Coordinates of C-alpha atoms in Angstrom, one line a residue:
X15 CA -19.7 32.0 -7.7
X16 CA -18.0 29.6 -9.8
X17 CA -18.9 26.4 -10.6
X18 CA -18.4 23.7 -8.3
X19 CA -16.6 21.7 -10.4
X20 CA -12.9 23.5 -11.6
X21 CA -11.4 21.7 -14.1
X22 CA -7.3 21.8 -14.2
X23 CA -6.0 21.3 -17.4
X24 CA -3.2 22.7 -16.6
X25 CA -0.9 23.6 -13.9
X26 CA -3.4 25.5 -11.7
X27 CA -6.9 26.3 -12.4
X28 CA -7.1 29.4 -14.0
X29 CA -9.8 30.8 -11.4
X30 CA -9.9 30.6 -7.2
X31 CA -12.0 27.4 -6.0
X32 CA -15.1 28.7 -4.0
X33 CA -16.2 25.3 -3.2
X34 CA -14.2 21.8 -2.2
X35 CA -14.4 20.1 -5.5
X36 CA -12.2 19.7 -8.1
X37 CA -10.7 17.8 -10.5
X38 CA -7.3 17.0 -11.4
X39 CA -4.9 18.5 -14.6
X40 CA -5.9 17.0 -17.8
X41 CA -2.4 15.2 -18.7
X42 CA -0.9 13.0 -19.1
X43 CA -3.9 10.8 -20.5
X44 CA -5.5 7.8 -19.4
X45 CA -4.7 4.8 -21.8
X46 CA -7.4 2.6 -22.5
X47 CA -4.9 -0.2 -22.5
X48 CA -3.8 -3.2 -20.4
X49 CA -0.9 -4.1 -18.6
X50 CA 0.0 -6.5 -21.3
X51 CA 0.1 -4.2 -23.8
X52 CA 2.2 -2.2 -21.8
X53 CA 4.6 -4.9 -21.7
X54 CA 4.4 -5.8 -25.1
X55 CA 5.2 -2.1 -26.3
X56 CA 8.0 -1.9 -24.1
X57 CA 9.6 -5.1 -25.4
X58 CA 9.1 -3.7 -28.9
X59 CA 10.2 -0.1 -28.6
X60 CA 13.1 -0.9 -25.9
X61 CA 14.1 -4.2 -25.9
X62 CA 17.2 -4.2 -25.1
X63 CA 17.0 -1.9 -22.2
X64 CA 17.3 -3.3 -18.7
X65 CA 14.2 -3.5 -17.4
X66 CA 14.4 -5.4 -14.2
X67 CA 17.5 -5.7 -11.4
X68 CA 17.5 -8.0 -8.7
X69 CA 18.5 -5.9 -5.4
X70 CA 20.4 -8.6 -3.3
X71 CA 23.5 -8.2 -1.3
X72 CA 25.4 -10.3 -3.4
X73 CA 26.1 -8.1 -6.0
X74 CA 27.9 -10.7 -8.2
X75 CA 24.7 -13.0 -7.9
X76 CA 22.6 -10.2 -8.9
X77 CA 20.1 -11.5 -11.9
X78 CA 18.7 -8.8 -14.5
X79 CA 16.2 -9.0 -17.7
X80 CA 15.8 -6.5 -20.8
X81 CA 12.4 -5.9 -21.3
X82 CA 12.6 -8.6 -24.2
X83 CA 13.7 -11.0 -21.9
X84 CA 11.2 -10.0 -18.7
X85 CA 8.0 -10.5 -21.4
X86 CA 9.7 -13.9 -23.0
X87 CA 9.7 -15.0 -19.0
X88 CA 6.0 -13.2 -18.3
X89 CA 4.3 -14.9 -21.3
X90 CA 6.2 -18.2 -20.3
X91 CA 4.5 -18.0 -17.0
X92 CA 1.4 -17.0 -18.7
X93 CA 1.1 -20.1 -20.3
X94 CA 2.1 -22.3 -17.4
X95 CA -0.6 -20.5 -15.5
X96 CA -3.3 -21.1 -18.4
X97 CA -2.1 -25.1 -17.5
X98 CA -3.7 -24.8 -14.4
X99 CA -6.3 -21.8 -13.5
X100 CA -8.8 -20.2 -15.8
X101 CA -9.4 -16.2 -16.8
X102 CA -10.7 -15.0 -13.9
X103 CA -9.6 -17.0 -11.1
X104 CA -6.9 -15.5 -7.9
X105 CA -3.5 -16.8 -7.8
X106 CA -2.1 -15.6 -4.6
X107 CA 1.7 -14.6 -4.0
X108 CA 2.5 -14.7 -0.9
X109 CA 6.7 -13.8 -0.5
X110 CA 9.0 -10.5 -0.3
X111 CA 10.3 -8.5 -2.6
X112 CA 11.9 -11.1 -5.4
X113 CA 12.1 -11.0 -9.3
X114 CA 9.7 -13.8 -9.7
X115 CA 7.0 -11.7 -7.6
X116 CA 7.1 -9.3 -11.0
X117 CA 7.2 -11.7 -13.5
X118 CA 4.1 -13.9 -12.1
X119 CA 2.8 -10.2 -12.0
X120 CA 2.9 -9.8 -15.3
X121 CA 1.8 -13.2 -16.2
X122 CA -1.3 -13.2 -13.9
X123 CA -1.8 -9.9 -16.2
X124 CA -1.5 -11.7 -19.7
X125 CA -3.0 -14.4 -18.8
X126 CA -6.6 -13.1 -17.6
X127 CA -5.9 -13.8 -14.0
X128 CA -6.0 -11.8 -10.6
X129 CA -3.3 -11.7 -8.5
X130 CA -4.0 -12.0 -4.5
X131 CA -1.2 -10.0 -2.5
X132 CA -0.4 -11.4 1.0
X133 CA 2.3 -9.6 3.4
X134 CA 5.2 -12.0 3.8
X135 CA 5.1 -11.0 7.8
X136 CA 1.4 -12.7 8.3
X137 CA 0.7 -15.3 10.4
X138 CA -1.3 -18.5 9.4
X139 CA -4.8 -17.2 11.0
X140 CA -3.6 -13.9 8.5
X141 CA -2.6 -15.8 5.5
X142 CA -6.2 -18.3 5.9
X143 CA -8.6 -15.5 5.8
X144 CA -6.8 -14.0 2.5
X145 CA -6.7 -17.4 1.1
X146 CA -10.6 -18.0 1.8
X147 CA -11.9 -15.4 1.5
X148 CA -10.4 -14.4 -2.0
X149 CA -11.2 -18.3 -2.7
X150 CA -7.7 -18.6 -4.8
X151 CA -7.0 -21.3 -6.6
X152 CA -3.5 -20.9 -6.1
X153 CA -0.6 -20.1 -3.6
X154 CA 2.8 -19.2 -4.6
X155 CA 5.1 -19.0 -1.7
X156 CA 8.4 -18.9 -0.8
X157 CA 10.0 -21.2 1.5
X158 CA 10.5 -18.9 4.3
X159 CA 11.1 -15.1 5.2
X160 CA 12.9 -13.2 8.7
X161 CA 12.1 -16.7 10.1
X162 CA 8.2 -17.0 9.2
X163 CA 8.1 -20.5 7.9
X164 CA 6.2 -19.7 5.3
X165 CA 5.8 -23.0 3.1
X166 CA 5.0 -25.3 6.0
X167 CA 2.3 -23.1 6.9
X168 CA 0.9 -23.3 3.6
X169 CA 1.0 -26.6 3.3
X170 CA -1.0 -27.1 6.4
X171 CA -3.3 -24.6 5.7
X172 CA -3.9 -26.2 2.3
X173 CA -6.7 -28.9 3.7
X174 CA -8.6 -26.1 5.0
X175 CA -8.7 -24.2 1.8
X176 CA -11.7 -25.9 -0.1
X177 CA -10.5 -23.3 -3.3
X178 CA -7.0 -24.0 -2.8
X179 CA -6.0 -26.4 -6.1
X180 CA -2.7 -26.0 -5.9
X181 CA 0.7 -24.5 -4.5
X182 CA 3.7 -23.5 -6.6
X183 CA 7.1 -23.5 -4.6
X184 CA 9.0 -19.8 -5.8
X185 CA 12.1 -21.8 -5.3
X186 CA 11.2 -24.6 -8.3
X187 CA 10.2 -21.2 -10.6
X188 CA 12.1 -23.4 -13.2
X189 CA 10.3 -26.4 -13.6
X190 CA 7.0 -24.3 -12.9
X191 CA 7.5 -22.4 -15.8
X192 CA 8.6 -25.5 -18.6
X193 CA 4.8 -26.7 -17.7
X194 CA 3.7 -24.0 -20.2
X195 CA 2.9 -25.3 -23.5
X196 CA 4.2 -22.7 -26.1
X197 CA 1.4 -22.9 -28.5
X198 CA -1.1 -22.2 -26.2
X199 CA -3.0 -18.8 -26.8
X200 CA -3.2 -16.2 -24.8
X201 CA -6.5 -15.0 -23.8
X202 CA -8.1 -11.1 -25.0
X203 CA -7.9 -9.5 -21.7
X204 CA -9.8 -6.2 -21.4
X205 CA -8.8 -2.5 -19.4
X206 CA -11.4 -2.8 -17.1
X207 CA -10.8 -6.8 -16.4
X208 CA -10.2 -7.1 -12.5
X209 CA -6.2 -8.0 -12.1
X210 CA -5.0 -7.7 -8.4
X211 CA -6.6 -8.1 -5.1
X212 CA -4.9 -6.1 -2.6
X213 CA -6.1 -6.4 1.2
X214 CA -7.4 -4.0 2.9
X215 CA -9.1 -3.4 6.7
X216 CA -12.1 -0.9 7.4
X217 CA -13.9 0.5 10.4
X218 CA -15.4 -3.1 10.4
X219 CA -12.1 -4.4 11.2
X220 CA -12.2 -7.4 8.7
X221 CA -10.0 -6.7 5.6
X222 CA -11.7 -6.6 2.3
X223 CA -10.2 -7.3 -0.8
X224 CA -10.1 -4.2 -3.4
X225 CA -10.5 -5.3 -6.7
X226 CA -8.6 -3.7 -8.8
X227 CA -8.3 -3.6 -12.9
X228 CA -5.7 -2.9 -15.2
X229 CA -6.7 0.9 -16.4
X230 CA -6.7 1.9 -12.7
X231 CA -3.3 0.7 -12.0
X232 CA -1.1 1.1 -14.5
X233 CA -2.5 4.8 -15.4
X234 CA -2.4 5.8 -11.8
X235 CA 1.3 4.3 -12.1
X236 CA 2.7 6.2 -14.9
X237 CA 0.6 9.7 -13.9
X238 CA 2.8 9.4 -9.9
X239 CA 6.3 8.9 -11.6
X240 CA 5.2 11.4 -14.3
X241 CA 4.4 14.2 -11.6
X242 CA 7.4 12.6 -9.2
X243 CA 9.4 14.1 -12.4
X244 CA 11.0 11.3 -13.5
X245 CA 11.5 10.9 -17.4
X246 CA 11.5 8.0 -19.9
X247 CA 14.4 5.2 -19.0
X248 CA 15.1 6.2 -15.7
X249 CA 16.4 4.0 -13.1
X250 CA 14.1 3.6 -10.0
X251 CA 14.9 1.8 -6.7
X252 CA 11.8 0.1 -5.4
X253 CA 13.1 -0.4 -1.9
X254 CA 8.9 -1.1 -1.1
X255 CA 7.5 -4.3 -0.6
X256 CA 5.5 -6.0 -3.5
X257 CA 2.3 -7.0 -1.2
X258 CA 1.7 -3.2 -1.1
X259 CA 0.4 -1.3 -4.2
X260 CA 3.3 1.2 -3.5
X261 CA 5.4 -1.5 -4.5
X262 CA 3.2 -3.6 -6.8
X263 CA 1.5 -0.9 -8.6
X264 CA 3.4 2.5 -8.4
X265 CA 6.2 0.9 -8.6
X266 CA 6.5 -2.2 -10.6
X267 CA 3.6 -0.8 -13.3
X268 CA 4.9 2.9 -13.0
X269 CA 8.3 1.6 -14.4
X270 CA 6.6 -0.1 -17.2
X271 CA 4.5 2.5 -18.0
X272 CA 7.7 5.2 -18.5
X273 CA 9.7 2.2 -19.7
X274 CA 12.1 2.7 -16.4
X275 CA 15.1 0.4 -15.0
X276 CA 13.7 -0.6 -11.9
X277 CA 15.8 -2.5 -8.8
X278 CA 13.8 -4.5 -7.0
X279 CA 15.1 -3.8 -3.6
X280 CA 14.7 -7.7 -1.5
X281 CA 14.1 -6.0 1.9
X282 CA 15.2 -2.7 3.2
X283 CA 18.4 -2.1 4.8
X284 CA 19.5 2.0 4.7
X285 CA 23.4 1.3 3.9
X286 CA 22.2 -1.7 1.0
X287 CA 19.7 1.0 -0.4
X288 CA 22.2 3.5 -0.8
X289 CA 24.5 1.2 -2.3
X290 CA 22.0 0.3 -4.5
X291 CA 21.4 3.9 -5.7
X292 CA 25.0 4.7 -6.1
X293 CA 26.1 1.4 -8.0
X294 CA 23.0 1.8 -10.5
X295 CA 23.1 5.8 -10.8
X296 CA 19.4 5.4 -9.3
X297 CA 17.0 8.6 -10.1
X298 CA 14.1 8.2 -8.2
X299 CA 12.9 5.9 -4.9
X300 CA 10.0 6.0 -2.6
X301 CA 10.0 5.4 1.0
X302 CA 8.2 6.3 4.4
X303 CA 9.5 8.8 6.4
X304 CA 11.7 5.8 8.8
X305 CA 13.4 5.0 5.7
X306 CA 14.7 7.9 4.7
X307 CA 15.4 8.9 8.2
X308 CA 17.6 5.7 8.7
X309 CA 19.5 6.4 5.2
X310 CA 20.2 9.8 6.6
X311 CA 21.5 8.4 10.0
X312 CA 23.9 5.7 8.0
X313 CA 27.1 5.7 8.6
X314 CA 27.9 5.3 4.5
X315 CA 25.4 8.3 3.8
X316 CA 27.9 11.1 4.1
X317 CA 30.6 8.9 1.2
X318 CA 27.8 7.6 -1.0
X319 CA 27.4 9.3 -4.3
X320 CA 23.7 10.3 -4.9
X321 CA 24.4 13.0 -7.3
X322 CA 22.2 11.1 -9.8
X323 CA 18.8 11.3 -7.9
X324 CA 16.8 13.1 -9.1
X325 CA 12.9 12.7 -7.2
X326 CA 12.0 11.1 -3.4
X327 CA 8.8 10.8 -2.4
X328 CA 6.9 9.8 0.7
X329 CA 3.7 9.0 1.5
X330 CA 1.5 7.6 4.7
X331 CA 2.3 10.5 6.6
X332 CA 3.0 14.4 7.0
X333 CA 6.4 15.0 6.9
X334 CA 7.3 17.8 9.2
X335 CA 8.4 21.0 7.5
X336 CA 12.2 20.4 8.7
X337 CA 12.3 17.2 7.9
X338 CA 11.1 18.5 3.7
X339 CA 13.9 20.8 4.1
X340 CA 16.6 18.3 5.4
X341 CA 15.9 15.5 2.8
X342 CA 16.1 18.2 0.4
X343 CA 19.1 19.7 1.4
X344 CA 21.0 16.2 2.0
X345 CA 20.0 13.9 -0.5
X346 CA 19.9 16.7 -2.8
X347 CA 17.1 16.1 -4.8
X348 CA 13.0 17.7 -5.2
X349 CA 10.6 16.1 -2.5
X350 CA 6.8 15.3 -3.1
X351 CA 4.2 13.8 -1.6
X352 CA 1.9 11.5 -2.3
X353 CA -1.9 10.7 -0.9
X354 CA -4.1 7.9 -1.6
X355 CA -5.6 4.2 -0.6
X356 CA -5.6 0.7 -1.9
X357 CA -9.4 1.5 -3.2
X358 CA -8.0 3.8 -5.1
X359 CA -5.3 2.0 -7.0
X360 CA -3.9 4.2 -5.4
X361 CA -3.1 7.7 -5.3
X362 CA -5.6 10.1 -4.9
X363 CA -3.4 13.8 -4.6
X364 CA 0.1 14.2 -4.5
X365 CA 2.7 17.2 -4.2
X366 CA 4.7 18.4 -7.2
X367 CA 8.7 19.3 -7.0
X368 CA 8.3 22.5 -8.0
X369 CA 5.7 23.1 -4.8
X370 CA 7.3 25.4 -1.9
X371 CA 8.3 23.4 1.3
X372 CA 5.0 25.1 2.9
X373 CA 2.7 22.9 0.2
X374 CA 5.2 20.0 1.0
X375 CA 4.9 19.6 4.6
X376 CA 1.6 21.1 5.0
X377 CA -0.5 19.4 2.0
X378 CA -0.6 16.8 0.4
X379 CA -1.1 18.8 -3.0
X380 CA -3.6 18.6 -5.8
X381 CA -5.0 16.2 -7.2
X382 CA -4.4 13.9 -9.7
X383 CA -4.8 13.7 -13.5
X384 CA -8.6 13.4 -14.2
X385 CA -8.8 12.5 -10.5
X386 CA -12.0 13.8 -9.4
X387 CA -12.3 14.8 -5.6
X388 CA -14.8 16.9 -3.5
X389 CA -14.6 17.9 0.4
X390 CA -17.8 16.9 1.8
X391 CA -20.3 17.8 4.9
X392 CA -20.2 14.0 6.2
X393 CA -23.9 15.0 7.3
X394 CA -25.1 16.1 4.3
X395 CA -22.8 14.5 1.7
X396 CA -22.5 18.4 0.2
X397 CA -19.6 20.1 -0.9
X398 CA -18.4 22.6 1.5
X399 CA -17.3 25.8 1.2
X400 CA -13.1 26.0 0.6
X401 CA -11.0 26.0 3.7
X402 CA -14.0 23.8 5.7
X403 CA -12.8 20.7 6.9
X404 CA -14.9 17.6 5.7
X405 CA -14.7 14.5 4.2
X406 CA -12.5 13.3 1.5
X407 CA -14.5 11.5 -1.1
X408 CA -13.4 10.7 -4.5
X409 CA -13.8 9.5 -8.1
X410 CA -12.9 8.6 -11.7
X411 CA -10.8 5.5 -13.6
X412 CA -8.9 5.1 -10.6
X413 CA -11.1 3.2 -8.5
X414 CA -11.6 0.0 -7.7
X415 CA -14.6 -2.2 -9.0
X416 CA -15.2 -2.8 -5.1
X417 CA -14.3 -5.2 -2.6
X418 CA -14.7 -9.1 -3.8
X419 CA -17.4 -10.5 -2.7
X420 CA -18.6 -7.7 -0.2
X421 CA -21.7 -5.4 -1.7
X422 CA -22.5 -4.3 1.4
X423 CA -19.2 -3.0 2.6
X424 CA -18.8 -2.1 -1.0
X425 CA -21.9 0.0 -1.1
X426 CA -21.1 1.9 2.2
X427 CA -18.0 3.0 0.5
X428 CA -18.9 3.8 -2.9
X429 CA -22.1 5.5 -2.9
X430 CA -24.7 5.9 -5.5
X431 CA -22.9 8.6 -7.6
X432 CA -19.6 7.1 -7.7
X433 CA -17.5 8.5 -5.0
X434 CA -15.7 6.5 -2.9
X435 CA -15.5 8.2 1.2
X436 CA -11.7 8.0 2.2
X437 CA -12.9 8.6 5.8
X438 CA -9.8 11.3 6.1
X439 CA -11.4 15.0 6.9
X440 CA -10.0 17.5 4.9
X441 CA -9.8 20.6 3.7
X442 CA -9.0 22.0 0.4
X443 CA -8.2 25.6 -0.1
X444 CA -8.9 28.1 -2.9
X445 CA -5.8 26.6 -5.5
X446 CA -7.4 22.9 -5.0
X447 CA -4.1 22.2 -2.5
X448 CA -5.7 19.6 0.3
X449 CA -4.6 19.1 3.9
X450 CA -5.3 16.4 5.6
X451 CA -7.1 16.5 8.9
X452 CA -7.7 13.9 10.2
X453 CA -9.6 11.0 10.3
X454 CA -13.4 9.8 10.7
X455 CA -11.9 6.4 11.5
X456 CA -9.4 5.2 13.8
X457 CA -6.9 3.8 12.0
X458 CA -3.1 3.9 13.1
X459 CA -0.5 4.2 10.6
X460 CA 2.6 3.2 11.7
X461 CA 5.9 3.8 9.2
X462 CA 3.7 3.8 6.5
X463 CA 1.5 1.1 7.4
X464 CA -1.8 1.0 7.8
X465 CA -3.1 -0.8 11.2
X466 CA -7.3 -1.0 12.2
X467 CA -7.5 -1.4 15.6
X468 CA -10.6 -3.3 15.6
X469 CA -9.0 -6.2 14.4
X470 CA -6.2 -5.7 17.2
X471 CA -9.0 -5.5 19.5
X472 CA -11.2 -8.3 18.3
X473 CA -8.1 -11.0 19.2
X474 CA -7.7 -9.1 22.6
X475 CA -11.5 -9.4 23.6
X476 CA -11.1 -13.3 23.4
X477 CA -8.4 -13.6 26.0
X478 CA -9.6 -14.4 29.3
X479 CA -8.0 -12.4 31.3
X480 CA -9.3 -9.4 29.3
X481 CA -12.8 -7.9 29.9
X482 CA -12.4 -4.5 27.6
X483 CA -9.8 -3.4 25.6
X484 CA -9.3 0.0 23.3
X485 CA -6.4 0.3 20.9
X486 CA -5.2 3.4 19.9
X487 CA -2.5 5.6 17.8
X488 CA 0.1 7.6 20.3
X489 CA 2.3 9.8 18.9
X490 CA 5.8 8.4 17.7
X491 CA 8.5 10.5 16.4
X492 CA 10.5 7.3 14.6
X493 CA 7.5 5.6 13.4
X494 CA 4.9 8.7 13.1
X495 CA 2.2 6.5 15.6
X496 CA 2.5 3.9 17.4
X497 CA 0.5 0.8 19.0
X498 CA -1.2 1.2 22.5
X499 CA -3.3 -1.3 24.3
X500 CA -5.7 0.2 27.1
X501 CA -6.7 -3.3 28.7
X502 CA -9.6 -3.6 31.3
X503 CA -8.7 -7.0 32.9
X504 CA -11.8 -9.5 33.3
X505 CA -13.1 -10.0 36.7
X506 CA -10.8 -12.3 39.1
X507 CA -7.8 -12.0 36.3
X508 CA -4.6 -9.8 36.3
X509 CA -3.2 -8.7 33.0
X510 CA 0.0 -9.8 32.3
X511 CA 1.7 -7.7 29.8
X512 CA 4.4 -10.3 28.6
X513 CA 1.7 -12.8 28.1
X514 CA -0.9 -10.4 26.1
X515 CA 2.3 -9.3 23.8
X516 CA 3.5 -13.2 23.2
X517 CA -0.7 -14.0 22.7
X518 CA -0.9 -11.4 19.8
X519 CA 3.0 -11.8 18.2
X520 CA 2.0 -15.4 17.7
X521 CA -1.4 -14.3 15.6
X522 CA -0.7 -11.2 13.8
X523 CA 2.0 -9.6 11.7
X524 CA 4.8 -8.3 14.1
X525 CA 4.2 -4.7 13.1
X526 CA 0.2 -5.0 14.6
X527 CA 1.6 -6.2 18.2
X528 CA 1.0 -3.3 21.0
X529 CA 4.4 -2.2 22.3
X530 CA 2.5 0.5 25.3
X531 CA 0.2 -1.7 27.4
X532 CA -2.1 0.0 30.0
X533 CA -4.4 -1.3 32.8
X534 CA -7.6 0.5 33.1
X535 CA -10.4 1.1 35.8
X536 CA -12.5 3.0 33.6
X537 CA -12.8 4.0 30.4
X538 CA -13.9 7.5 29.1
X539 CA -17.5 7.2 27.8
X540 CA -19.7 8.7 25.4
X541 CA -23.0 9.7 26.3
X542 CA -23.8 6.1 24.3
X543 CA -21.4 4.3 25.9
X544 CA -18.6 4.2 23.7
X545 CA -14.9 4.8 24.6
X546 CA -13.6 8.0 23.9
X547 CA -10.6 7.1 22.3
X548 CA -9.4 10.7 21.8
X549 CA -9.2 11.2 25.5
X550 CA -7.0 8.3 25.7
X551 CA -4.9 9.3 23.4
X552 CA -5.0 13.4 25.2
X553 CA -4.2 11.9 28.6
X554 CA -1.5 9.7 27.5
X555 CA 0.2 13.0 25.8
X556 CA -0.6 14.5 29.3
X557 CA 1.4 11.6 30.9
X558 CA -1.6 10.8 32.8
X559 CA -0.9 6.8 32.3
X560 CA 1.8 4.7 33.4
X561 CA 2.4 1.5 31.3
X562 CA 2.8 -1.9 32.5

């Protein structure tokens, strides 16, 4: 038998796998360097090339910097930040997809400072916990987004934020950055110095905040567009949002790190993305399965000229064999796949273009560059045997430090040795190729996004007319899963569907609202007591429920 551990250095590793543990190809290498340096190098070797492209509908209004000109603006925002927060501290952005998201990026980066991600859709129960909990000492927000008032509701949230110092208005970027005093020196900022806080929710239900440093990113950056295929000064639509590290991280730090054009796309529309594409001869783009789906469907698909793209990828979900084979065969261009989580800065495994559509649809590749992965006995915390499923556990440069201020959730997910348990079951066959399973956990993805329903469940439970509740994934063919609510009403109440949706739209992010809503008797028990949720899920495949 060989050893446990087969190293890839190149393509494929040069002998069968006997046992679920691997590691990934030995190139390209990790850079013991920080984002700022990556900036900095950019500026210097292409300065002139256009480094960033706002993707609004007005094209004539469209704003664009060289990579000169985006690290003049970064270390002018650097500075201004130094006027206000010290190396260390969280700045939270909380907007969609804008130029000045990236540039306070980068100048959270050079400055020493962590940048605290918040989804633009969250509500202000949402938006408190990130701000508290990450204790940020500043809030940059937009006025408004899709009708969420955004700055109002920071600015009444502000009294009950003890950490909260200050909040900078995205629309006065101006004035914000001529409060930087040129002379001031930048700080020495360090690879392994924490940079973003993305969160993230667990089996607990509460999110936790991954702390994650600049080696981590930016490597795992480069090493996705690298395998994605996409060369040195390509142009790269980033129709993902910002709050994610798909957007944040693969995108906005994997254009840096290959010195790429990249079009910040504002928010997804299908027929504005593929203008977008055709009008800036884009290579490469990333989106969930919906996405692409819809840019298919479009009307202005079948006249648009993609002839210069050259990579898609997907990620959050299997895409179903035909599905490879028709994004292939109509947008013309190599599919991959990519696997990963915010713990992990964050991909994990990913498909390669040259794979067959069998690897495509069915796996989700091998792994990373010096990625380090094992399938384990979740019993026994051993390697099984290839083809076994078990659980995906991981480890390497990629990972975060842990979640802020959590050790214990931090040690039940990074264990002694260093691996960090996904919670996906696996299986990896005899080439180091890994299918997903399933998952240990219940989470829901839906289109991409990731949805605990704990914390769906948690809000239910304190409704009065509700006396149980179990949230669960049902299949979806548009959105891959979607949201049902299996309610048990509380004595002497009726459940009132219309009421239970308004009561949740109000507190969490539209995408987390239930859209199936069931009335139950009696759940399906364990011998312990707890609901099976699998047999909801098998009965409502069996049309055994009826919604309200």
């Amino acid at each position: 038998m060989r050893s446990t551990a087969n190293r890839q250095h190149g393509m494929l590793a040069p002998m069968a796998l006997t046992l679920s543990h691997t590691t990934g190809q030995g190139t390209p290498q990790v850079r013991d360097v920080t984002i700022g340096d990556l900036l900095r190098e950019a500026a210097a070797q292409t300065p002139d090339r256009i480094a960033l492209i706002e993707g609004i509908a007005d094209a004539g209004a469209r704003r664009q910097w060289t990579f000169a000109e985006m690290l003049a603006d970064a270390e002018r925002c650097a500075r201004a930040l130094l006027t206000r927060y010290e190396k260390g501290e969280r700045v939270a952005c909380w907007a969609h997809n804008i130029p000045e998201w990236v540039l306070l990026e980068y100048g959270c980066a050079l400055a020493g400072l962590v940048i605290v991600t918040v989804n633009p859709a969250y509500r202000a129960d949402e938006v408190h916990y990130v701000l508290t909990q990450s204790k940020a000492a500043g809030l940059f927000v937009v006025p408004d987004f899709r009708g969420n008032p955004m700055l109002s509701v920071a600015q009444e949230l502000h009294p009950n934020c003890p950490e909260l110092r200050e909040i900078t208005r995205f629309d006065q970027w101006a004035d914000f950055l001529a409060t930087g005093d040129p002379e001031t020196e930048l700080p020495v900022v360090d690879p392994g110095d924490p940079v973003m806080l993305q969160y993230t929710s667990g089996t607990t239900g509460f999110p936790k905040g991954a702390f994650l440093h600049h080696r981590g990113l930016h490597n795992n950056a480069h090493h996705f567009l690298d395998r994605m295929g996409l060369i040195d000064g390509a142009v790269y639509v980033n129709t993902m949002p910002l709050f994610h590290t798909a957007g944040s991280a693969m995108g906005v730090l994997g254009c840096l790190a290959q010195k790429n054009t990249m079009v910040v796309v504002e928010a997804f529309e299908p027929g504005f993305v593929l203008e977008l594409i055709e009008t800036y001869k884009g290579n490469g783009m990333v989106g969930v399965p919906t996405m692409l789906i819809a840019m298919i469907e479009h009307s202005a698909f079948s006249t648009t000229d993609l002839s210069s793209v050259s990579g898609i990828c997907s990620g959050g979900s299997l895409v179903p064999e035909q599905l490879v084979r028709t994004f292939e065969a109509e947008i013309g261009a190599p599919f991959t796949i990519v696997y990963g989580q915010t713990e992990c800065s964050p991909v994990a495994s990913m498909t390669r273009p040259t794979d067959s559509i069998e690897d495509k649809a069915g796996t989700i590749g091998q792994l990373m560059p010096h990625v380090e992965a094992r399938i384990v006995d979740p019993e026994t915390n051993e390697a099984v045997p290839v083809g076994v499923v078990g659980e995906f556990v991981t480890r390497g440069y990629h990972l975060m430090h842990g979640y802020f201020e959590m050790p214990e959730q931090t040690a039940e997910t990074i264990d002694a040795d260093g691996w960090l348990h996904t919670g996906d079951l696996a299986a990896m066959d005899e080439r180091g190729y890994v299918t997903i399973e399933g998952r240990l956990k219940d989470m829901i993805i839906r289109g991409g996004e990731n949805i605990y329903p704990k914390e769906l469940e948690e809000l239910l439970f304190v409704h009065e007319t509700v006396g149980e509740v179990a949230v669960v994934g049902l299949p979806d063919e548009k959105w891959g899963e979607t949201i049902g609510a299996f309610v048990r009403p509380a004595p002497d109440h009726a459940i009132d569907k219309s009421e239970l949706f308004a009561y949740m739209r109000d507190r969490l992010a539209p995408h987390k609202t239930p859209r199936h809503w069931f009335e139950v008797k009696e759940f399906p028990l364990t011998g312990s007591g707890k609901i099976q949720k699998f047999k909801l899920r098998d009965q409502w495949i069996n049309g055994e429920w009826h919604e309200l």
